[in-house]
Amino acid sequence: MPVRNFSIIAHIDHGKSTLADRLLQATRAVSDREARDQLLDSMDLERERGITIKASAVTVNHHYDGEDYQLNFIDTPGHVDFAYEVSRALTACEGAVLVVDAAQGVEAQTVANAYLAVENNLELIPVVNKIDLPAADPDRVAMEIEQVLGLPAEDCIYCSAKTGQGIQELLDAICKRFESPRPSQIEQSRSLVFDSHYDDYRGVIVYVRNFDGGLKTGDRIRMMSTGRTWTITELGRYTPRPEKVKSLGHGEVGYLVAAIKTIDDVRVGDTITLELDPAEEPLPGYEEPQQMVFCDFYPATADGGSGKKGEFEALREAIEKLRLNDSSFTYEVQHSEALGFGFRCGFLGLLHMEIVQERLEREGGVEIVQTAPTVTYRVKTTSEETIEIHNPADLPDPSQIIDILEPIVKIEVICPEESIGELMRLCDGRRGEFRGQVYISDNRQMLTWEIPLAEIIYDFYDKLKSITRGYGTMDYELIDFRADRLSKVSILVNGEAVEALSLICHKNLAEQRSRSILKKLRKQIDRHQFEIALQAAIGGKIIARESIKAVRKNVTAKCYGGDVSRKRKLLEKQKAGKKRMKTVGSVNIPQEAFLSILEQNE
Amino acid sequence: MGSRIQLAQCTPDQAKVPDVEPGGISSFLAPTTPVEGLYVHVPFCRHRCHYCDFFTIAGREDAFDAYVDRLKSEIRASASCIQGPLQTVFIGGGTPTILPPKLLAEVLQEIRSALPVASDCEWSVEANPETVTPEIAAALADGGVTRVSLGAQSFQPERLKALERRHDPATVERSLQRLRSAGIDELSLDLIFAIPGQTLAQWESDLDIAVGLGIRHLSAYSLIYEQGTPLTRRRDRGEVAPIPEDLEAAMFEHAIRRLDAEGMRHYEVSNWAIPGSECRHNLLYWRNQDWWPIGPGASGHVQGIRWKNVPRLGLYLEGQGLPPVTRPEQLDEDGRIGEAFMMGLRLLQGIPVQRLESLLACGDRSGARRRAIEGHVADGHLIMDAVSLRFTPRGLMVADSIMVDLL
């Protein structure tokens, strides 16, 4: 049976999952009665957010031109944070269906995903979806696809995943236009791991695409990056219900179970070969996922220093459990004098961070205090080392620093023309370098900047959305680490540096940022019985200062007609509040100050 | 589990739920108890002022007779618990003088006949200026009242309005005259400062007028935004702006200077008196002595137990004898020591050295308290000498911040 391996790629909300469901229905893989919306997204969170986080693969059959085809449909995450996973999923395919919303047109992630597919040498079938919408303008959208991506407008298939219009045509095109899997290049067996997930009963379920040779139950397999070996206990395909098979042939896609206990034993992008007759070289392109964004998670009710471990343990359990299914975030125990015990976590990107936080709270039932995200810096030291740091407090002494390099991303923004001016100003203020402008349609353009990641991780996306009144879309991609005039700004409270408040910042922006931070701190710290000096410093040089005047009066006038208990309880409340604070010198700093300070919306 | 939590949240006010059945408090105490003071609560007011968080009720003139009957029943019932002699009797509110003179006289008479009152007992009554008629003044004097505290609050009509007080400032002087003519000389005024919109000049003028009236005692309270009051809600909505802290501090400092110049001794955070005219009843509170509460919403302290009569008029009127109480509380030694510091330091003479030593000798936190005291002495907030531990003028201004460390 001829095999077609393909993915559907799209900008978020352009109807990818609905289209996938409709394809399953049209091939009778799912009966109409069984059809649920977005069948492929198994997690509630994915369903709610309308995004697909983890890839899975479904096999269906389609009859075309007198022949039965096996269609292996590999689902991909829809966001660039998961670019590596998308890229692995695409590697497993020969073709990709590029879905574009007939009303909204080409958006930033449309472009990013299309580029990824092209980089992976995939055939693209552009699909204009949602043509049933009143605002649909399929011809204009087809022209945009031609304009931006160079795919001829007449190649576009118009369809509506909702009504089913154009679906048969699309299935036919998949059989006709996508290529068969390439023939085996070597005699030994090689399969690509393009995804995995953890199942409570069976351990890790590994998704594979056979490139050379095939796999069968009972095979002793070896993971080529680690050299570890396992025995296949189960092979199968999702149709979309799991169906066990004895073997998976050349070019085919399916899952395997091999009593693998932890997801860390399975690396997406790794190559599986047979232990008895192993391949010498793995399939090309495996790399470790790179965490780019870091933040701390603390239990929300952390009681600084009082040794209350319950919430921390609950958070640890939730993190460990989530990690079973997502090996792309990292965590390590962190202790903050202000916030107690927590974890410093690394993520592929901003969305990834948000998703992890939400899943911890929802699935793990823990409440989390999240500090503001920071990026990874590379520091070149006088001892000719390059160290990576994720926390300003870890910076070496300034005398040992030659250069601080920061991650630079290329961002592509598609927006209405009238927002361009304001967007330019936004990016200028964030050290962005304008790189180009592409006309998309009458009133929309695609703009490109290179910009430090640190500048976009706080509130950039919100600002972009408000400037473009919701119409702007953005995608970003890490391109480089570059040195800039970065320095560590220390925050001093009554002359004492508070490490948890320090930040890394560009020298030109340091003064302005420091001033805004000190202003926030001034609001958060109560007046004390003495004046408090708040200062920001680079090295020994003070660049901003504020002061909190001494409290003038804090004495309860009346005594509540002898209701002494009440008065005592009021004071006890003050006392408890004081206990939860971090004391620097003799200044009490509330927890909130440590969090608010990290919001950088000037 | 879930439904149980919800039930608890649905209870309108936990403080209204009696923890101890009527009369039950007596089971906590030794059969007869040496008690130095008596507090009687009269919750009625013409109008409930928006800053007030005491247990008060407006518009229940119809309940006066029943209330006084009920008070008399409680007074008689408490006789078996109280071993006198009572050194002080304090009738507070609310507005005790809202009661008709006849009823007020009945209450005073019942106390005198049912309870062991010392011959030199201090009898204080709180009054609002507009309620002091010649008949009331006579009823108080005839009932043996020795001291009246008059809620003047301010002499500025605008500020009175801001407090929702309804009297004409001129009635203050008239009331004082009526009380004096009736033979009551120990007269005190209550003033409030830090009223929204108040200037320092207005406050100075209020104090000038007050001292010009020849009073022997003055209480000056800064306006407190109590949780749950309409005033606090207005502040939270931004409809009322509290005066700046610095101005409030300046007002307090001015009061200290001005009253001292008049020969009125600052003897407690908010109280000034010509020596010998201090309110003996309030001193009981600050010295952690024992007093017995009468009436709904009244708090008492006897044998280390603090409690409060359930503040509900309907429930009170239904019963007889000792009323149900809420929140009975017996602190451990450490808690009692903390309280002793909290209350004792409010007196400007402070905590006498001998008592201080006995307080510091016990309790879980004696070491921590000693260190806190030393720290605040070094900072210039406290003085510790051969006589007592007490606030410096600077420490007094931030007394709450310091007491927190000694709790």
PDB file of C-alpha atoms in Angstrom, chain A residues 527-530 549-576 578-579 586, chain B residues 53-54 222 224 226 245-246 248-249 253 269-270 285 291 299 306 308 327 329 331 339 342-343 346 376 381 396-401 404-405 407:
ATOM      1  CA  ARG A 527       7.574  53.452  56.109  1.00  0.00           C
ATOM      2  CA  HIS A 528       9.875  52.418  58.922  1.00  0.00           C
ATOM      3  CA  GLN A 529      10.926  54.151  62.103  1.00  0.00           C
ATOM      4  CA  PHE A 530      13.869  55.566  60.161  1.00  0.00           C
ATOM      5  CA  LYS A 549      10.628  58.802  54.779  1.00  0.00           C
ATOM      6  CA  ALA A 550      10.522  57.652  58.375  1.00  0.00           C
ATOM      7  CA  VAL A 551       7.115  56.829  59.766  1.00  0.00           C
ATOM      8  CA  ARG A 552       5.817  59.821  61.677  1.00  0.00           C
ATOM      9  CA  LYS A 553       2.939  58.273  63.550  1.00  0.00           C
ATOM     10  CA  ASN A 554       1.791  54.754  64.157  1.00  0.00           C
ATOM     11  CA  VAL A 555      -0.101  54.499  67.369  1.00  0.00           C
ATOM     12  CA  THR A 556      -3.648  53.335  67.896  1.00  0.00           C
ATOM     13  CA  ALA A 557      -5.598  56.057  69.583  1.00  0.00           C
ATOM     14  CA  LYS A 558      -8.370  54.300  71.418  1.00  0.00           C
ATOM     15  CA  CYS A 559      -8.511  51.083  73.300  1.00  0.00           C
ATOM     16  CA  TYR A 560     -11.804  49.716  72.068  1.00  0.00           C
ATOM     17  CA  GLY A 561     -13.725  50.091  75.328  1.00  0.00           C
ATOM     18  CA  GLY A 562     -11.708  47.428  77.038  1.00  0.00           C
ATOM     19  CA  ASP A 563     -11.794  45.039  74.077  1.00  0.00           C
ATOM     20  CA  VAL A 564      -8.139  44.241  74.611  1.00  0.00           C
ATOM     21  CA  SER A 565      -8.292  40.987  72.613  1.00  0.00           C
ATOM     22  CA  ARG A 566      -9.199  42.917  69.537  1.00  0.00           C
ATOM     23  CA  LYS A 567      -6.375  45.384  69.903  1.00  0.00           C
ATOM     24  CA  ARG A 568      -3.952  42.542  70.483  1.00  0.00           C
ATOM     25  CA  LYS A 569      -5.160  40.737  67.380  1.00  0.00           C
ATOM     26  CA  LEU A 570      -4.666  43.847  65.269  1.00  0.00           C
ATOM     27  CA  LEU A 571      -1.092  44.101  66.468  1.00  0.00           C
ATOM     28  CA  GLU A 572      -0.559  40.376  65.975  1.00  0.00           C
ATOM     29  CA  LYS A 573      -1.630  40.809  62.385  1.00  0.00           C
ATOM     30  CA  GLN A 574       1.016  43.504  61.948  1.00  0.00           C
ATOM     31  CA  LYS A 575       3.514  41.202  63.568  1.00  0.00           C
ATOM     32  CA  ALA A 576       2.628  38.264  61.311  1.00  0.00           C
ATOM     33  CA  LYS A 578       6.359  41.597  59.454  1.00  0.00           C
ATOM     34  CA  LYS A 579       7.461  37.983  59.859  1.00  0.00           C
ATOM     35  CA  SER A 586      16.652  46.414  59.572  1.00  0.00           C
TER      36      SER A 586
ATOM     37  CA  ASP B  53     -17.338  50.265  65.007  1.00  0.00           C
ATOM     38  CA  PHE B  54     -18.696  49.770  68.502  1.00  0.00           C
ATOM     39  CA  SER B 222      -7.017  60.246  65.961  1.00  0.00           C
ATOM     40  CA  ILE B 224      -9.227  55.380  62.846  1.00  0.00           C
ATOM     41  CA  GLU B 226     -11.854  50.638  61.245  1.00  0.00           C
ATOM     42  CA  GLU B 245       0.481  61.028  57.982  1.00  0.00           C
ATOM     43  CA  ASP B 246       2.821  63.947  58.583  1.00  0.00           C
ATOM     44  CA  GLU B 248      -1.627  63.698  61.660  1.00  0.00           C
ATOM     45  CA  ALA B 249       1.690  63.464  63.479  1.00  0.00           C
ATOM     46  CA  GLU B 253       2.519  66.647  68.693  1.00  0.00           C
ATOM     47  CA  VAL B 269      -1.364  57.736  74.592  1.00  0.00           C
ATOM     48  CA  SER B 270      -4.692  59.509  74.011  1.00  0.00           C
ATOM     49  CA  TYR B 285      -7.636  48.345  81.358  1.00  0.00           C
ATOM     50  CA  TRP B 291     -13.536  44.328  85.405  1.00  0.00           C
ATOM     51  CA  SER B 299     -15.981  43.119  77.069  1.00  0.00           C
ATOM     52  CA  ARG B 306     -11.243  37.828  78.443  1.00  0.00           C
ATOM     53  CA  LYS B 308     -17.398  39.612  75.334  1.00  0.00           C
ATOM     54  CA  ARG B 327     -14.869  34.644  72.252  1.00  0.00           C
ATOM     55  CA  GLU B 329     -10.168  33.600  75.669  1.00  0.00           C
ATOM     56  CA  LEU B 331      -4.102  33.352  76.988  1.00  0.00           C
ATOM     57  CA  GLU B 339      -0.595  41.897  76.510  1.00  0.00           C
ATOM     58  CA  MET B 342       0.968  46.224  74.931  1.00  0.00           C
ATOM     59  CA  MET B 343      -1.300  47.808  77.510  1.00  0.00           C
ATOM     60  CA  ARG B 346       0.351  52.951  76.681  1.00  0.00           C
ATOM     61  CA  HIS B 376      14.557  50.097  70.920  1.00  0.00           C
ATOM     62  CA  HIS B 381      12.301  54.792  71.224  1.00  0.00           C
ATOM     63  CA  LEU B 396       5.394  57.244  71.532  1.00  0.00           C
ATOM     64  CA  MET B 397       4.655  58.468  68.005  1.00  0.00           C
ATOM     65  CA  VAL B 398       5.330  54.999  66.605  1.00  0.00           C
ATOM     66  CA  ALA B 399       4.233  53.003  69.639  1.00  0.00           C
ATOM     67  CA  ASP B 400       2.420  50.304  67.651  1.00  0.00           C
ATOM     68  CA  SER B 401       5.515  49.485  65.589  1.00  0.00           C
ATOM     69  CA  VAL B 404       4.633  44.538  67.896  1.00  0.00           C
ATOM     70  CA  ASP B 405       8.129  43.422  68.854  1.00  0.00           C
ATOM     71  CA  LEU B 407       3.883  40.910  71.888  1.00  0.00           C
TER      72      LEU B 407
END
